[in-house]
Amino acid sequence: MPVVNEIDVNALHNTIDAVQATPALGQVTFAVDGSWQGGCRLDARTGTLTQGGEQDEKRVAKYTMSSDEPAALLGTDTAVSPAEYLLQALAGCYTVTIATLAASQGIELGSVRLELEGDVDLRGFLGIAPAIRPGLGQVRVRVHAEAPGATREQLEELIALVENRSPIRDTLVNPVGVVTTLA
């Protein structure tokens, strides 16, 4: 059973084969349930993971996430800001995608470090300038990757492939329907 970058390559190929044979297995739903804690604070827990229409009963762990804003942005700076979580989500997804794609290509990684920045113009959020969007205007990702057996060209091709395959990056760069209802 070859393992590259702590990724079981056989399991990866088995997953690819299973989703090719049964496309419904490729349909995954993540869930989070959050409650306001006053001010700008939220505590949330991971919910049920659903794959192919079936709840994953093997995933019993529930993880808690808290968010707040820095004091300069009206929060109490008791937790990670939602914008930082967004950058973390992208960094985490890039890491999964880099490690998995590198493993599938037989590239052994020595190290990977990501630096991310995202810019927000508060005039959009505060309603001061309605023409300015309230979201991030740009996200910059700097990838530091070392793979002793790979050339720079191979790493550049890997990062280009990551940009095309990262689900979180795709979510950020393409319109996504977000349906909000009042329960």
mmCIF file of C-alpha atoms in Angstrom:
data_model
loop_
_atom_site.group_PDB
_atom_site.id
_atom_site.type_symbol
_atom_site.label_atom_id
_atom_site.label_comp_id
_atom_site.label_asym_id
_atom_site.label_seq_id
_atom_site.Cartn_x
_atom_site.Cartn_y
_atom_site.Cartn_z
ATOM 1 C CA MET A 1 0.000 0.000 0.000
ATOM 2 C CA PRO A 2 1.990 3.051 -1.179
ATOM 3 C CA VAL A 3 1.701 6.119 0.990
ATOM 4 C CA VAL A 4 3.001 9.450 -0.306
ATOM 5 C CA ASN A 5 2.714 12.647 1.763
ATOM 6 C CA GLU A 6 0.737 10.618 4.314
ATOM 7 C CA ILE A 7 -1.886 10.005 1.596
ATOM 8 C CA ASP A 8 -2.844 6.387 0.907
ATOM 9 C CA VAL A 9 -2.505 6.389 -2.883
ATOM 10 C CA ASN A 10 -4.452 3.121 -3.269
ATOM 11 C CA ALA A 11 -7.346 4.564 -1.231
ATOM 12 C CA LEU A 12 -7.214 7.702 -3.377
ATOM 13 C CA HIS A 13 -7.448 5.655 -6.584
ATOM 14 C CA ASN A 14 -10.203 3.483 -5.072
ATOM 15 C CA THR A 15 -12.160 6.643 -4.251
ATOM 16 C CA ILE A 16 -11.709 7.926 -7.799
ATOM 17 C CA ASP A 17 -12.880 4.573 -9.195
ATOM 18 C CA ALA A 18 -15.883 4.447 -6.828
ATOM 19 C CA VAL A 19 -17.043 7.965 -7.761
ATOM 20 C CA GLN A 20 -16.567 7.219 -11.462
ATOM 21 C CA ALA A 21 -18.663 4.054 -11.116
ATOM 22 C CA THR A 22 -21.296 5.659 -8.849
ATOM 23 C CA PRO A 23 -21.368 9.431 -9.389
ATOM 24 C CA ALA A 24 -23.796 9.910 -6.473
ATOM 25 C CA LEU A 25 -20.889 9.100 -4.129
ATOM 26 C CA GLY A 26 -19.303 12.349 -5.292
ATOM 27 C CA GLN A 27 -22.190 14.348 -3.821
ATOM 28 C CA VAL A 28 -21.146 15.507 -0.337
ATOM 29 C CA THR A 29 -22.940 17.891 2.019
ATOM 30 C CA PHE A 30 -21.183 19.509 4.965
ATOM 31 C CA ALA A 31 -23.155 21.101 7.806
ATOM 32 C CA VAL A 32 -22.479 23.612 10.587
ATOM 33 C CA ASP A 33 -24.871 24.769 13.332
ATOM 34 C CA GLY A 34 -24.021 28.108 14.959
ATOM 35 C CA SER A 35 -25.426 30.175 17.830
ATOM 36 C CA TRP A 36 -24.868 33.870 18.528
ATOM 37 C CA GLN A 37 -22.979 34.538 21.757
ATOM 38 C CA GLY A 38 -23.579 38.296 21.912
ATOM 39 C CA GLY A 39 -21.734 41.115 20.201
ATOM 40 C CA CYS A 40 -19.885 39.773 17.161
ATOM 41 C CA ARG A 41 -19.325 36.289 18.659
ATOM 42 C CA LEU A 42 -20.598 32.972 17.292
ATOM 43 C CA ASP A 43 -20.050 29.422 18.475
ATOM 44 C CA ALA A 44 -20.664 26.711 15.906
ATOM 45 C CA ARG A 45 -20.390 22.930 15.771
ATOM 46 C CA THR A 46 -19.834 20.692 12.821
ATOM 47 C CA GLY A 47 -22.906 18.777 11.799
ATOM 48 C CA THR A 48 -23.597 15.578 9.939
ATOM 49 C CA LEU A 49 -21.579 14.784 6.826
ATOM 50 C CA THR A 50 -23.776 13.379 4.069
ATOM 51 C CA GLN A 51 -22.290 11.531 1.085
ATOM 52 C CA GLY A 52 -24.309 10.056 -1.737
ATOM 53 C CA GLY A 53 -27.500 10.803 0.186
ATOM 54 C CA GLU A 54 -26.360 8.770 3.205
ATOM 55 C CA GLN A 55 -25.285 10.190 6.550
ATOM 56 C CA ASP A 56 -21.730 9.223 7.474
ATOM 57 C CA GLU A 57 -22.268 7.392 10.756
ATOM 58 C CA LYS A 58 -18.513 6.754 11.081
ATOM 59 C CA ARG A 59 -17.835 10.448 11.657
ATOM 60 C CA VAL A 60 -18.825 10.795 15.281
ATOM 61 C CA ALA A 61 -16.540 13.703 16.186
ATOM 62 C CA LYS A 62 -18.094 17.123 16.534
ATOM 63 C CA TYR A 63 -15.776 20.092 16.345
ATOM 64 C CA THR A 64 -16.462 23.497 17.844
ATOM 65 C CA MET A 65 -15.508 26.698 16.090
ATOM 66 C CA SER A 66 -15.805 30.179 17.535
ATOM 67 C CA SER A 67 -15.617 33.470 15.713
ATOM 68 C CA ASP A 68 -15.404 37.103 16.730
ATOM 69 C CA GLU A 69 -14.041 40.295 15.248
ATOM 70 C CA PRO A 70 -10.948 42.226 16.325
ATOM 71 C CA ALA A 71 -11.684 45.110 18.716
ATOM 72 C CA ALA A 72 -10.944 47.573 15.880
ATOM 73 C CA LEU A 73 -13.894 46.018 14.004
ATOM 74 C CA LEU A 74 -16.378 46.185 16.940
ATOM 75 C CA GLY A 75 -15.598 42.738 18.332
ATOM 76 C CA THR A 76 -13.932 41.620 21.538
ATOM 77 C CA ASP A 77 -11.078 39.745 19.808
ATOM 78 C CA THR A 78 -11.869 36.484 21.608
ATOM 79 C CA ALA A 79 -11.701 34.245 18.534
ATOM 80 C CA VAL A 80 -10.771 34.014 14.867
ATOM 81 C CA SER A 81 -12.631 36.447 12.589
ATOM 82 C CA PRO A 82 -14.946 35.087 9.887
ATOM 83 C CA ALA A 83 -12.594 36.536 7.220
ATOM 84 C CA GLU A 84 -9.681 34.655 8.791
ATOM 85 C CA TYR A 85 -11.776 31.470 8.770
ATOM 86 C CA LEU A 86 -12.387 32.023 5.078
ATOM 87 C CA LEU A 87 -8.644 32.339 4.462
ATOM 88 C CA GLN A 88 -8.086 29.252 6.662
ATOM 89 C CA ALA A 89 -10.671 27.343 4.608
ATOM 90 C CA LEU A 90 -8.813 28.211 1.427
ATOM 91 C CA ALA A 91 -5.434 27.366 2.981
ATOM 92 C CA GLY A 92 -6.766 24.064 4.292
ATOM 93 C CA CYS A 93 -8.293 23.166 0.942
ATOM 94 C CA TYR A 94 -5.092 24.089 -0.882
ATOM 95 C CA THR A 95 -3.164 21.864 1.536
ATOM 96 C CA VAL A 96 -5.484 18.895 0.932
ATOM 97 C CA THR A 97 -5.357 19.463 -2.807
ATOM 98 C CA ILE A 98 -1.570 19.931 -2.942
ATOM 99 C CA ALA A 99 -0.844 16.849 -0.819
ATOM 100 C CA THR A 100 -3.329 14.656 -2.681
ATOM 101 C CA LEU A 101 -2.381 15.735 -6.199
ATOM 102 C CA ALA A 102 1.327 15.522 -5.393
ATOM 103 C CA ALA A 103 0.834 12.016 -3.988
ATOM 104 C CA SER A 104 -1.079 10.914 -7.078
ATOM 105 C CA GLN A 105 1.817 12.197 -9.207
ATOM 106 C CA GLY A 106 4.442 10.540 -7.010
ATOM 107 C CA ILE A 107 5.812 13.875 -5.802
ATOM 108 C CA GLU A 108 7.062 13.596 -2.230
ATOM 109 C CA LEU A 109 6.688 16.896 -0.433
ATOM 110 C CA GLY A 110 9.297 18.062 2.038
ATOM 111 C CA SER A 111 7.250 21.006 3.290
ATOM 112 C CA VAL A 112 4.361 23.251 2.351
ATOM 113 C CA ARG A 113 3.621 26.637 3.880
ATOM 114 C CA LEU A 114 0.925 29.034 2.760
ATOM 115 C CA GLU A 115 0.630 32.777 3.335
ATOM 116 C CA LEU A 116 -2.794 34.285 2.654
ATOM 117 C CA GLU A 117 -4.136 37.821 2.728
ATOM 118 C CA GLY A 118 -7.585 39.141 1.913
ATOM 119 C CA ASP A 119 -8.731 42.741 1.511
ATOM 120 C CA VAL A 120 -12.101 44.125 2.640
ATOM 121 C CA ASP A 121 -13.333 47.674 2.061
ATOM 122 C CA LEU A 122 -15.529 48.359 5.100
ATOM 123 C CA ARG A 123 -17.458 51.052 3.234
ATOM 124 C CA GLY A 124 -19.462 48.274 1.554
ATOM 125 C CA PHE A 125 -20.268 46.457 4.830
ATOM 126 C CA LEU A 126 -21.153 49.687 6.636
ATOM 127 C CA GLY A 127 -23.439 50.840 3.810
ATOM 128 C CA ILE A 128 -21.426 54.003 3.261
ATOM 129 C CA ALA A 129 -20.774 53.246 -0.409
ATOM 130 C CA PRO A 130 -23.374 50.843 -1.837
ATOM 131 C CA ALA A 131 -21.371 50.442 -5.064
ATOM 132 C CA ILE A 132 -18.542 48.790 -3.112
ATOM 133 C CA ARG A 133 -19.066 45.133 -2.420
ATOM 134 C CA PRO A 134 -18.962 44.132 1.251
ATOM 135 C CA GLY A 135 -16.901 40.996 0.600
ATOM 136 C CA LEU A 136 -13.256 40.382 -0.008
ATOM 137 C CA GLY A 137 -11.987 42.321 -2.997
ATOM 138 C CA GLN A 138 -8.901 40.181 -3.505
ATOM 139 C CA VAL A 139 -7.268 37.158 -1.912
ATOM 140 C CA ARG A 140 -3.566 36.564 -2.344
ATOM 141 C CA VAL A 141 -2.026 33.130 -1.750
ATOM 142 C CA ARG A 142 1.712 32.575 -1.610
ATOM 143 C CA VAL A 143 2.696 28.912 -1.632
ATOM 144 C CA HIS A 144 6.093 27.842 -0.320
ATOM 145 C CA ALA A 145 6.581 24.215 -1.363
ATOM 146 C CA GLU A 146 9.654 22.042 -1.161
ATOM 147 C CA ALA A 147 9.827 18.701 -2.912
ATOM 148 C CA PRO A 148 13.420 17.487 -3.188
ATOM 149 C CA GLY A 149 12.665 15.120 -6.072
ATOM 150 C CA ALA A 150 10.609 17.591 -8.116
ATOM 151 C CA THR A 151 11.663 20.372 -10.464
ATOM 152 C CA ARG A 152 10.377 23.926 -10.162
ATOM 153 C CA GLU A 153 8.378 23.313 -13.360
ATOM 154 C CA GLN A 154 6.680 20.288 -11.783
ATOM 155 C CA LEU A 155 5.773 22.341 -8.718
ATOM 156 C CA GLU A 156 4.444 25.175 -10.896
ATOM 157 C CA GLU A 157 2.288 22.655 -12.799
ATOM 158 C CA LEU A 158 1.091 21.239 -9.473
ATOM 159 C CA ILE A 159 0.058 24.679 -8.199
ATOM 160 C CA ALA A 160 -1.725 25.452 -11.503
ATOM 161 C CA LEU A 161 -3.624 22.176 -11.114
ATOM 162 C CA VAL A 162 -4.442 23.067 -7.500
ATOM 163 C CA GLU A 163 -6.006 26.320 -8.711
ATOM 164 C CA ASN A 164 -8.259 24.291 -11.013
ATOM 165 C CA ARG A 165 -9.163 21.555 -8.509
ATOM 166 C CA SER A 166 -9.509 23.272 -5.120
ATOM 167 C CA PRO A 167 -13.216 23.226 -4.165
ATOM 168 C CA ILE A 168 -12.877 26.224 -1.848
ATOM 169 C CA ARG A 169 -11.015 28.303 -4.449
ATOM 170 C CA ASP A 170 -13.682 27.385 -6.988
ATOM 171 C CA THR A 171 -16.342 28.492 -4.497
ATOM 172 C CA LEU A 172 -14.611 31.845 -4.082
ATOM 173 C CA VAL A 173 -14.014 32.606 -7.768
ATOM 174 C CA ASN A 174 -17.323 31.408 -9.216
ATOM 175 C CA PRO A 175 -20.865 32.498 -8.361
ATOM 176 C CA VAL A 176 -22.468 30.196 -5.795
ATOM 177 C CA GLY A 177 -26.113 30.210 -4.868
ATOM 178 C CA VAL A 178 -26.612 31.004 -1.195
ATOM 179 C CA VAL A 179 -30.195 30.529 -0.036
ATOM 180 C CA THR A 180 -31.054 32.248 3.252
ATOM 181 C CA THR A 181 -34.389 31.628 4.967
ATOM 182 C CA LEU A 182 -35.893 32.706 8.270
ATOM 183 C CA ALA A 183 -36.948 29.627 10.250
#
